[in-house]
Tab-separated table of C-alpha atoms and ligand atoms in Angstrom:
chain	number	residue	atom	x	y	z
A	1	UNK	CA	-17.806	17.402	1.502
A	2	UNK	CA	-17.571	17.574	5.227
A	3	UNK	CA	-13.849	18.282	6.334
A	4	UNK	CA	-12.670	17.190	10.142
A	5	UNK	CA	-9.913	16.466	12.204
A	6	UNK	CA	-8.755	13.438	14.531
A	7	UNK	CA	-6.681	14.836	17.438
A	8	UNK	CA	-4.148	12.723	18.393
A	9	UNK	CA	-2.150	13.822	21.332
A	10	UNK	CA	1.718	13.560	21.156
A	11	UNK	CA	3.790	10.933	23.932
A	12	UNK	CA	5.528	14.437	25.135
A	13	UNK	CA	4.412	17.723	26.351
A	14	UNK	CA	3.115	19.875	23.959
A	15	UNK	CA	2.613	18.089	20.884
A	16	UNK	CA	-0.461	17.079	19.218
A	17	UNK	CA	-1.275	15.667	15.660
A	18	UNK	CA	-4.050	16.649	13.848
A	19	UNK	CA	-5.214	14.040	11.209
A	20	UNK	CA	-7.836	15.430	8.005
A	21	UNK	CA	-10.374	13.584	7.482
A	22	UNK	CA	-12.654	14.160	4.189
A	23	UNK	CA	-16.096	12.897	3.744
A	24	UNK	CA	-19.061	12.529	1.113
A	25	UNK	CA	-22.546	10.941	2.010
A	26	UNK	CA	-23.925	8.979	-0.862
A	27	UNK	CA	-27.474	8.944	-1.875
A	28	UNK	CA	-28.080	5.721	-2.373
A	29	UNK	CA	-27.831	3.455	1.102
A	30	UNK	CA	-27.178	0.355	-0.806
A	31	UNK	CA	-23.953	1.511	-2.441
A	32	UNK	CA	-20.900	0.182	-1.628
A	33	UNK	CA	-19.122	2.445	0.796
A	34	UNK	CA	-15.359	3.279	0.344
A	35	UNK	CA	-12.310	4.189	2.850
A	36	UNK	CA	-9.338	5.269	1.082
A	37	UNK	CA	-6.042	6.599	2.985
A	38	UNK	CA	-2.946	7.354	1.597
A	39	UNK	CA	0.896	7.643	2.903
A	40	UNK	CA	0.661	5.746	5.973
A	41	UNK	CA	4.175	5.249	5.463
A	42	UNK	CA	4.396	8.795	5.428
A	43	UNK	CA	6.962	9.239	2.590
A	44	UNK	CA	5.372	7.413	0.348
A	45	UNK	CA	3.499	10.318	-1.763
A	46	UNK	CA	2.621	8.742	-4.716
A	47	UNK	CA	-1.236	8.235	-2.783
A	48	UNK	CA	-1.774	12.048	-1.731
A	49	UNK	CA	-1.388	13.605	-5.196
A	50	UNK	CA	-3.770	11.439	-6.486
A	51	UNK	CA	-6.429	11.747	-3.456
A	52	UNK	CA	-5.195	15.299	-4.433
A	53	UNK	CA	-7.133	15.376	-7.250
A	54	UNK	CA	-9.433	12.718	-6.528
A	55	UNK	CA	-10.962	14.759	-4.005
A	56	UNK	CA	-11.842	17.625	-6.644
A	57	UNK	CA	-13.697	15.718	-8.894
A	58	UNK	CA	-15.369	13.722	-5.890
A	59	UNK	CA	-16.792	17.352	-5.243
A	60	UNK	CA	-17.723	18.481	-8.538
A	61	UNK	CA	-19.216	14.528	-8.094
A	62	UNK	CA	-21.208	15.684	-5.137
A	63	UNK	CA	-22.184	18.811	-6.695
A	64	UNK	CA	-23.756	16.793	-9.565
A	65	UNK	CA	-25.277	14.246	-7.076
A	66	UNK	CA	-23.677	11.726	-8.336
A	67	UNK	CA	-21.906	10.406	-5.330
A	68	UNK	CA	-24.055	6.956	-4.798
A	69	UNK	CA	-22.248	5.485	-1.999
A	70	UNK	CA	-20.617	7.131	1.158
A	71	UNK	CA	-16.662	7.535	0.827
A	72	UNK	CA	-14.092	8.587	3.728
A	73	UNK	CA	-10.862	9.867	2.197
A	74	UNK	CA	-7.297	10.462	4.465
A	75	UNK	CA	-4.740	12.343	1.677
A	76	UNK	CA	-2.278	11.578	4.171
A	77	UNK	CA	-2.558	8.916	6.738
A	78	UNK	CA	0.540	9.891	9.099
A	79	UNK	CA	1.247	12.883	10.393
A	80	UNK	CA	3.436	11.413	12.652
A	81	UNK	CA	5.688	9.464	10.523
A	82	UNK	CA	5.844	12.553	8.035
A	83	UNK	CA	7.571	14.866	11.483
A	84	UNK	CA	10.224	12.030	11.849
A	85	UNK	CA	12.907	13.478	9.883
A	86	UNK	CA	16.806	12.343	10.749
A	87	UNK	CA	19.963	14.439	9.379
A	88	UNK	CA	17.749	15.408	6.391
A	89	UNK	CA	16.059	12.463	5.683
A	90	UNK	CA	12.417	11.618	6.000
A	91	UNK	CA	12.280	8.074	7.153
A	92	UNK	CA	8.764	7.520	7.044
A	93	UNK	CA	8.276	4.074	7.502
A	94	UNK	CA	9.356	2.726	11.048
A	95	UNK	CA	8.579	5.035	14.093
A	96	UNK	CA	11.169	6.409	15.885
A	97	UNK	CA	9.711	5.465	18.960
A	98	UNK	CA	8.639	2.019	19.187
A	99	UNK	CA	11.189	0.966	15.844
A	100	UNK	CA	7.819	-0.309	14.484
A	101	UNK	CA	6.839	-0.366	11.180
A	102	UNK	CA	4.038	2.200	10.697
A	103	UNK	CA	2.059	-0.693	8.564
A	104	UNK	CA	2.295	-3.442	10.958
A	105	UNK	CA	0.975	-4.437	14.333
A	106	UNK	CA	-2.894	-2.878	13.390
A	107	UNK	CA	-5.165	-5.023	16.172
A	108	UNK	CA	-6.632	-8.214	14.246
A	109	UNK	CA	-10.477	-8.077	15.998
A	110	UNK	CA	-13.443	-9.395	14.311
A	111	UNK	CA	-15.310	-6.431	12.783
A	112	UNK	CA	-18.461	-7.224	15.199
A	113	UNK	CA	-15.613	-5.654	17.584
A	114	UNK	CA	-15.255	-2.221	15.746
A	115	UNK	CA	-16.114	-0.077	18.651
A	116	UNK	CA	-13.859	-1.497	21.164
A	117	UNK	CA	-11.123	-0.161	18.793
A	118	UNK	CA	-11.822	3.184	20.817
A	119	UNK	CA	-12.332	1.887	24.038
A	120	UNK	CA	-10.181	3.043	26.494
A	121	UNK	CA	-8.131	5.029	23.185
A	122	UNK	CA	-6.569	7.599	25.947
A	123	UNK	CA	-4.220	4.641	27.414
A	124	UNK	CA	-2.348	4.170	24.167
A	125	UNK	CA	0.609	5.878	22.913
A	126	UNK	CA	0.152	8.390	20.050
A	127	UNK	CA	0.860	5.810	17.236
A	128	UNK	CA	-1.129	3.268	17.978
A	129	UNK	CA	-4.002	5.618	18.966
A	130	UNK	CA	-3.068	6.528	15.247
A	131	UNK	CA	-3.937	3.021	14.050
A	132	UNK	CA	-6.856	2.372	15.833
A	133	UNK	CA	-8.441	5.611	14.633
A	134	UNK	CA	-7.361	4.504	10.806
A	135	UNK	CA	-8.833	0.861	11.246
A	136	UNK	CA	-12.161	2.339	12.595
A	137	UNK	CA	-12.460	4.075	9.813
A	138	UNK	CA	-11.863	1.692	7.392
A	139	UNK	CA	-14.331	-0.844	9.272
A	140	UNK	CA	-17.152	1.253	8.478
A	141	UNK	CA	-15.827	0.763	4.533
A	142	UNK	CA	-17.053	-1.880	2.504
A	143	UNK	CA	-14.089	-1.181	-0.405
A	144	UNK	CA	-11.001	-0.310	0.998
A	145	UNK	CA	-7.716	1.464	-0.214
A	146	UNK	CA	-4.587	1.690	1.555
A	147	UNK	CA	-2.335	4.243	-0.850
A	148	UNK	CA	1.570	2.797	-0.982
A	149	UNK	CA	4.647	3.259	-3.484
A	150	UNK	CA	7.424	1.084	-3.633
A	151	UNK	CA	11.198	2.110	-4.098
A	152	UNK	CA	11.436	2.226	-8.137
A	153	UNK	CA	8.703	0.142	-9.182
A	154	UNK	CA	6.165	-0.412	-11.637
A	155	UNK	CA	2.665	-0.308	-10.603
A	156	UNK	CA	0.922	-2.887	-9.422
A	157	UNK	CA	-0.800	-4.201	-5.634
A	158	UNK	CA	-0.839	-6.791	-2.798
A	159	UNK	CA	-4.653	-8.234	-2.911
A	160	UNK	CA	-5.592	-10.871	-0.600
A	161	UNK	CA	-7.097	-14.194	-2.432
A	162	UNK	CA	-10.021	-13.721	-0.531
A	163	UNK	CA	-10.792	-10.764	-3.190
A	164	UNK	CA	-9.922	-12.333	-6.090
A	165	UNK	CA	-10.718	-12.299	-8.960
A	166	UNK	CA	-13.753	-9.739	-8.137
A	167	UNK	CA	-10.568	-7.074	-7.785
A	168	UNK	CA	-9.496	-7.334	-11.421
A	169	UNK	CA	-11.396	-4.240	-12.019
A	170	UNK	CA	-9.308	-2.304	-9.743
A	171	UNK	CA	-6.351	-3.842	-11.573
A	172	UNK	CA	-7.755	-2.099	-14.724
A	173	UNK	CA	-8.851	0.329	-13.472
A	174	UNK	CA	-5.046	1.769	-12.350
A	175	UNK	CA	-3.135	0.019	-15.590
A	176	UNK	CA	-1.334	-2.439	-12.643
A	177	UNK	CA	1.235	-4.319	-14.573
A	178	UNK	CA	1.049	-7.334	-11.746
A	179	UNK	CA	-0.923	-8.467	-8.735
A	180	UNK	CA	0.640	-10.257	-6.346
A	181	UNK	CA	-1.725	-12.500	-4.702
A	182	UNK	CA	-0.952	-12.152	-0.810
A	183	UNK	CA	-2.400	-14.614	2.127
A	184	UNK	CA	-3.271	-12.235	4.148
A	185	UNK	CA	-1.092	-13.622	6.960
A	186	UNK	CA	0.352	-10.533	8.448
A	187	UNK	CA	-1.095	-7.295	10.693
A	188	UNK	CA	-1.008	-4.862	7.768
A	189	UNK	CA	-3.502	-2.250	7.865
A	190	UNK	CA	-4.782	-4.031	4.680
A	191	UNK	CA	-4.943	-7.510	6.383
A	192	UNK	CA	-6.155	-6.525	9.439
A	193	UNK	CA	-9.185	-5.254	7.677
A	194	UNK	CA	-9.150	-8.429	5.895
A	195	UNK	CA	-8.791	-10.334	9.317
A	196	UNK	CA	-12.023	-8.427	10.727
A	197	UNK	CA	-14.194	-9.174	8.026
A	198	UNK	CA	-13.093	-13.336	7.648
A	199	UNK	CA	-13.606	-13.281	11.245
A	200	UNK	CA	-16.916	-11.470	11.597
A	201	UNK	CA	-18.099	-14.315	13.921
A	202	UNK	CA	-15.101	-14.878	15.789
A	203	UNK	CA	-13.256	-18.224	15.090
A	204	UNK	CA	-15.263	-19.064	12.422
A	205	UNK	CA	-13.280	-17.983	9.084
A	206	UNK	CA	-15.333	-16.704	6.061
A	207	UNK	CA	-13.953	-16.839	2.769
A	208	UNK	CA	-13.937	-15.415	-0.336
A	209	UNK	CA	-15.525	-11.875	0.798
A	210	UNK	CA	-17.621	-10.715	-1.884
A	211	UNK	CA	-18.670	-7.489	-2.316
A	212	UNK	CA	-15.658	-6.414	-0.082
A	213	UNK	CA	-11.805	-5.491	-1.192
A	214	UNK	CA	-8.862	-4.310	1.150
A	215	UNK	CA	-6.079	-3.565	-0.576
A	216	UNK	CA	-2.299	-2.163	-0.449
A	217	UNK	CA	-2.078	-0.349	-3.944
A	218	UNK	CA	1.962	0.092	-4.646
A	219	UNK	CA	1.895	3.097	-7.002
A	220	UNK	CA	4.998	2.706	-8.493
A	221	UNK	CA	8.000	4.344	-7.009
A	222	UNK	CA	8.784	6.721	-4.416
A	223	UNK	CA	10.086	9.630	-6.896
A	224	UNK	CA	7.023	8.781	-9.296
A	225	UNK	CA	5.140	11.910	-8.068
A	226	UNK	CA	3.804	13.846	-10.825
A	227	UNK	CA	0.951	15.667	-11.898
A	228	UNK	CA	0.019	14.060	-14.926
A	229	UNK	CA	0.454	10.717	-13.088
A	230	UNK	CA	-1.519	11.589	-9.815
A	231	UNK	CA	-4.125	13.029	-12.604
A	232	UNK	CA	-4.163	9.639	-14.233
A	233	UNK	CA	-4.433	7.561	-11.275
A	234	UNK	CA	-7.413	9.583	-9.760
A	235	UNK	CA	-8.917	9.234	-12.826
A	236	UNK	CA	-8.829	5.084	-13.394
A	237	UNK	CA	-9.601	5.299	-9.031
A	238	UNK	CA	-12.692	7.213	-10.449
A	239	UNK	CA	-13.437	4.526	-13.342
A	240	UNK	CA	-13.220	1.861	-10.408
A	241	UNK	CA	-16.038	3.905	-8.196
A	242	UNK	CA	-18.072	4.027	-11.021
A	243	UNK	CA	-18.104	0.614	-12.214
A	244	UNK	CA	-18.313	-0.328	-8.359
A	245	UNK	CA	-21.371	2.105	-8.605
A	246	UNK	CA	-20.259	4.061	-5.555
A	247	UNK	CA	-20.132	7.471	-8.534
A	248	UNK	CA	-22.691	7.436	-11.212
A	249	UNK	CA	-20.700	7.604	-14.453
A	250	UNK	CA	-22.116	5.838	-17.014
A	251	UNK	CA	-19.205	6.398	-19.849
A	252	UNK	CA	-16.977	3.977	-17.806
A	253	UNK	CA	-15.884	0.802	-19.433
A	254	UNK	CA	-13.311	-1.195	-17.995
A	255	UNK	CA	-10.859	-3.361	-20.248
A	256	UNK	CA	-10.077	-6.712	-18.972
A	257	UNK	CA	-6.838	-7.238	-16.507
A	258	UNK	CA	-4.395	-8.177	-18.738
A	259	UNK	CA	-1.498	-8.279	-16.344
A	260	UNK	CA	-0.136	-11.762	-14.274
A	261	UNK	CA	-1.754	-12.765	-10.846
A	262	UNK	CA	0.990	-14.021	-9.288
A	263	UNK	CA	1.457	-15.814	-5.273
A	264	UNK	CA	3.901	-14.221	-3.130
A	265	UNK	CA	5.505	-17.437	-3.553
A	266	UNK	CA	6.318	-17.079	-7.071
A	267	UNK	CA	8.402	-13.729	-5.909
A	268	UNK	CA	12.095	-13.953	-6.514
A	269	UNK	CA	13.454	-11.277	-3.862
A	270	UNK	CA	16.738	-10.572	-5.309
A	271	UNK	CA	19.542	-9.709	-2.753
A	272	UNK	CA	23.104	-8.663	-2.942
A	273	UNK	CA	25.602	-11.857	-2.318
A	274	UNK	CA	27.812	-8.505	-0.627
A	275	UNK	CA	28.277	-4.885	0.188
A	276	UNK	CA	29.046	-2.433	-2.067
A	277	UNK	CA	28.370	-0.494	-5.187
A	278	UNK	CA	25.631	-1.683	-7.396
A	279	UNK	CA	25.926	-1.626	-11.392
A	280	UNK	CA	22.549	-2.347	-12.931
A	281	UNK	CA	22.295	-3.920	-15.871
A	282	UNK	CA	18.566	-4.332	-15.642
A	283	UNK	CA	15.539	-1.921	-15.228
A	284	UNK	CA	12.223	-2.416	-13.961
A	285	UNK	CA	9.503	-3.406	-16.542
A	286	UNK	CA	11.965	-6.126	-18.589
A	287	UNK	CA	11.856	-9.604	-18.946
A	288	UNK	CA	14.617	-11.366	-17.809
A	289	UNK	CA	15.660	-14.898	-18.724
A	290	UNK	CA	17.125	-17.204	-15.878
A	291	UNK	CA	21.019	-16.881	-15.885
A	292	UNK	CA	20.704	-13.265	-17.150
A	293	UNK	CA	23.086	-10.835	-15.616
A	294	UNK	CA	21.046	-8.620	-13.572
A	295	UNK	CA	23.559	-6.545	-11.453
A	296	UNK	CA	27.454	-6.680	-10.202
A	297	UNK	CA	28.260	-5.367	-7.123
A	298	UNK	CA	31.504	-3.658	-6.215
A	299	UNK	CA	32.695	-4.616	-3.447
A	300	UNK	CA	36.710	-3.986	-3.429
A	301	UNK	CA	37.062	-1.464	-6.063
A	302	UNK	CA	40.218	-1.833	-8.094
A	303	UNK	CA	40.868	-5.544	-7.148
A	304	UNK	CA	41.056	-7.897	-9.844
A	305	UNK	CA	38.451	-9.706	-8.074
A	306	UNK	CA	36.948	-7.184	-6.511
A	307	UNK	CA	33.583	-7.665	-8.305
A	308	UNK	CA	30.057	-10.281	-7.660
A	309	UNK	CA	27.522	-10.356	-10.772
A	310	UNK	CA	24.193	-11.364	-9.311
A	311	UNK	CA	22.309	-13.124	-12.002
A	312	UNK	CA	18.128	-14.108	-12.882
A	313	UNK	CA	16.888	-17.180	-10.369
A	314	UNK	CA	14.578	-17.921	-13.311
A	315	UNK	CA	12.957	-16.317	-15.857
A	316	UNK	CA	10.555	-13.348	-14.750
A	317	UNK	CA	9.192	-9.581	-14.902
A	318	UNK	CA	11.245	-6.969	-12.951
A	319	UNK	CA	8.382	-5.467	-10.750
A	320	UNK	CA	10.760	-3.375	-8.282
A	321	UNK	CA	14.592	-2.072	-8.420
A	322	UNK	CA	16.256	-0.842	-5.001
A	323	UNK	CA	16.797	3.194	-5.382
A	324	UNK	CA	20.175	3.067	-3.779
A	325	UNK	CA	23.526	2.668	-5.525
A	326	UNK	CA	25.216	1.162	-2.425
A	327	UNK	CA	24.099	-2.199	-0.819
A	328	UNK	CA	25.113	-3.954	2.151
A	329	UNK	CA	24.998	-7.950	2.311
A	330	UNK	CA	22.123	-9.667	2.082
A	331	UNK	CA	20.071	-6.340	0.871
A	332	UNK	CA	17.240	-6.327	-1.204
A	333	UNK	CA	17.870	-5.629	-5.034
A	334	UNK	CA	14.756	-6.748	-7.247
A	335	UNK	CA	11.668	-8.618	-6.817
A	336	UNK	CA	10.879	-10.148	-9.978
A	337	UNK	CA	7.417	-11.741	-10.424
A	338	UNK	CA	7.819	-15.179	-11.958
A	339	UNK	CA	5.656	-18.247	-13.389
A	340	UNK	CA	6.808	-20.570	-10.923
A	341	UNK	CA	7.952	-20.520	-6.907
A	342	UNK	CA	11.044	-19.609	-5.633
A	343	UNK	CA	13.341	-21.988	-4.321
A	344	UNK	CA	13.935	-19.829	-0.885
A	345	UNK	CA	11.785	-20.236	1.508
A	346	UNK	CA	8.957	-17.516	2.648
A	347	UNK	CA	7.534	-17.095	5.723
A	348	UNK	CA	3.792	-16.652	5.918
A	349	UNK	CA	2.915	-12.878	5.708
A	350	UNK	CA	4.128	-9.482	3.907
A	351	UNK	CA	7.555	-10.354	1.725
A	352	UNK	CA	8.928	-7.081	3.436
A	353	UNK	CA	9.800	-6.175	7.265
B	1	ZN	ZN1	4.368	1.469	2.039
């Protein structure tokens, strides 16, 4: 394992962020090579436990020469984000700075252009410098992993139809209970990797990509960090390698994706008719039937009618709750993964600023 650093020099005097960088070389040239990163919104920690202990056994792995294909591994993708804290609280996924959100805004460049990524890197400010380094990386990647959470959430991923079905192993792999099929219209990290490989000859889009997978994994929720859970997840990231054959591991079998593949469209985003106190009556991982009574909101406590139940569009799996107990209008509740589209209308692109 070969450990380095990116330097990354701050906007201000003084300052500089140092970014580890972990890397195997496989054996085997033909291998599929992997770029996994994790916490790019840097409070999202879910990611580094696992690489945590996904970097141990890719050692022992190494040790054993079983490592077939090269891999890059970044436990945690934003040392920047992770020093923005605010009256206690780590906000982690918009920069302070430029108000952007640390996953959006990656250049879209065919990956024939990977180089210029560093061209001229000293002219840009410290967090884009950041993203450029990260998309280099991962355009050196044939497979790769971009490490989320959600708020509370079950586990599941955004995968770009251009990977699927192929990516129903990875599905397995990490027990997802959904995939929600995205169109790759936005400039995620994810989709900008997806953009540069579609567009390997520029203006001439290529699609499906086999053999290749970018990918925003949502590993449940933001408190779901956990050693036996980061244990598990390295372990089913593992089974994926090996039945990618980027580890040799033999004893891996993969059971079939049992969960629903589902188009952004399909994705009820729930949201609070006003502000106030939320009452759930609903978790994540139920079935809901349309009409069902999912929440009530308080908005003028003691009134008579001081209270707004929010109730199922349609019938569909709660995928992700909102951690808070106090909304404002118009705030996100739920996304609930359903069988047929909503009736609002999405925009092309990530279902989340
Ligand atoms: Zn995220």
């Amino acid at each position: 394992m070969d450990i380095s650093e990116i330097l990354i020099p701050g906007d201000t005097p003084g300052v500089e962020w140092r970014l580890p960088v972990f890397r195997f070389t496989g054996s085997d040239a033909a291998a599929p090579k992997v770029y996994i990163q994790a916490a790019l919104h840097a409070s999202e920690l879910p990611g580094t436990a696992l690489l945590h202990f996904l970097l141990q056994r890719l050692e022992q792995a190494e040790r054993d020469g079983a490592v077939a294909g090269d891999i890059v591994v970044v436990p945690h993708a934003n040392p920047i984000g992770a020093a923005q804290w605010q009256y206690g609280d780590l906000e982690g996924r918009f920069d302070f700075a430029s108000r952007t959100n640390f996953n959006r805004d990656f250049p879209l460049i065919s990956a024939r252009d990977r180089e210029t990524l560093l061209d001229d890197i000293d002219s840009y400010r410290a967090t884009d410098r950041l993203k450029r380094h990260l998309l280099h990386m991962a355009l050196g990647a044939d497979l790769v992993l971009d490490l989320h959470c959600d708020d509370e959430s079950l586990q599941y991923a955004y995968i770009d139809e251009a990977f699927w079905p192929e990516a129903e192993d990875l599905a397995a792999a990490l027990e997802m209970e959904a995939v929600l099929l995205s169109d790759g219209e936005s400039s995620a990290f994810e989709e900008a990797v997806g953009f540069a490989w579609k567009y390997a000859v520029p203006g001439e889009k290529k699609t499906p990509l086999p053999g290749k997978l970018a990918v925003t994994v949502e590993l449940r929720g933001t408190r779901d960090v956990y050693p036996e859970m980061a244990r598990k997840d390295a372990e089913g990231l593992w089974h994926f390698l090996a039945v990618r054959g980027v580890v040799s591991d033999s004893s891996v079998k993969l059971p079939a994706f049992s969960g629903p593949a589902t188009p952004l469209d399909n994705i009820e985003i729930v949201r609070t008719p006003a502000a106030g106190t939320i009452l759930f009556h609903r978790n994540i991982g139920e079935v809901v039937n349309k009409g069902d009574l999912l929440a009530t909101i308080i908005s003028k406590p003691g009134s008579a009618d001081g209270a707004t139940d929010v109730f199922a569009p349609q019938l569909g799996l709660i995928l992700t709750r909102f951690s808070g107990r106090f909304a404002r209008a118009r705030g996100d509740l739920m996304k609930i993964v359903c069988d047929s589209p909503s009736a609002a209308v999405r925009k092309p692109g990530t279902l989340e600023d």
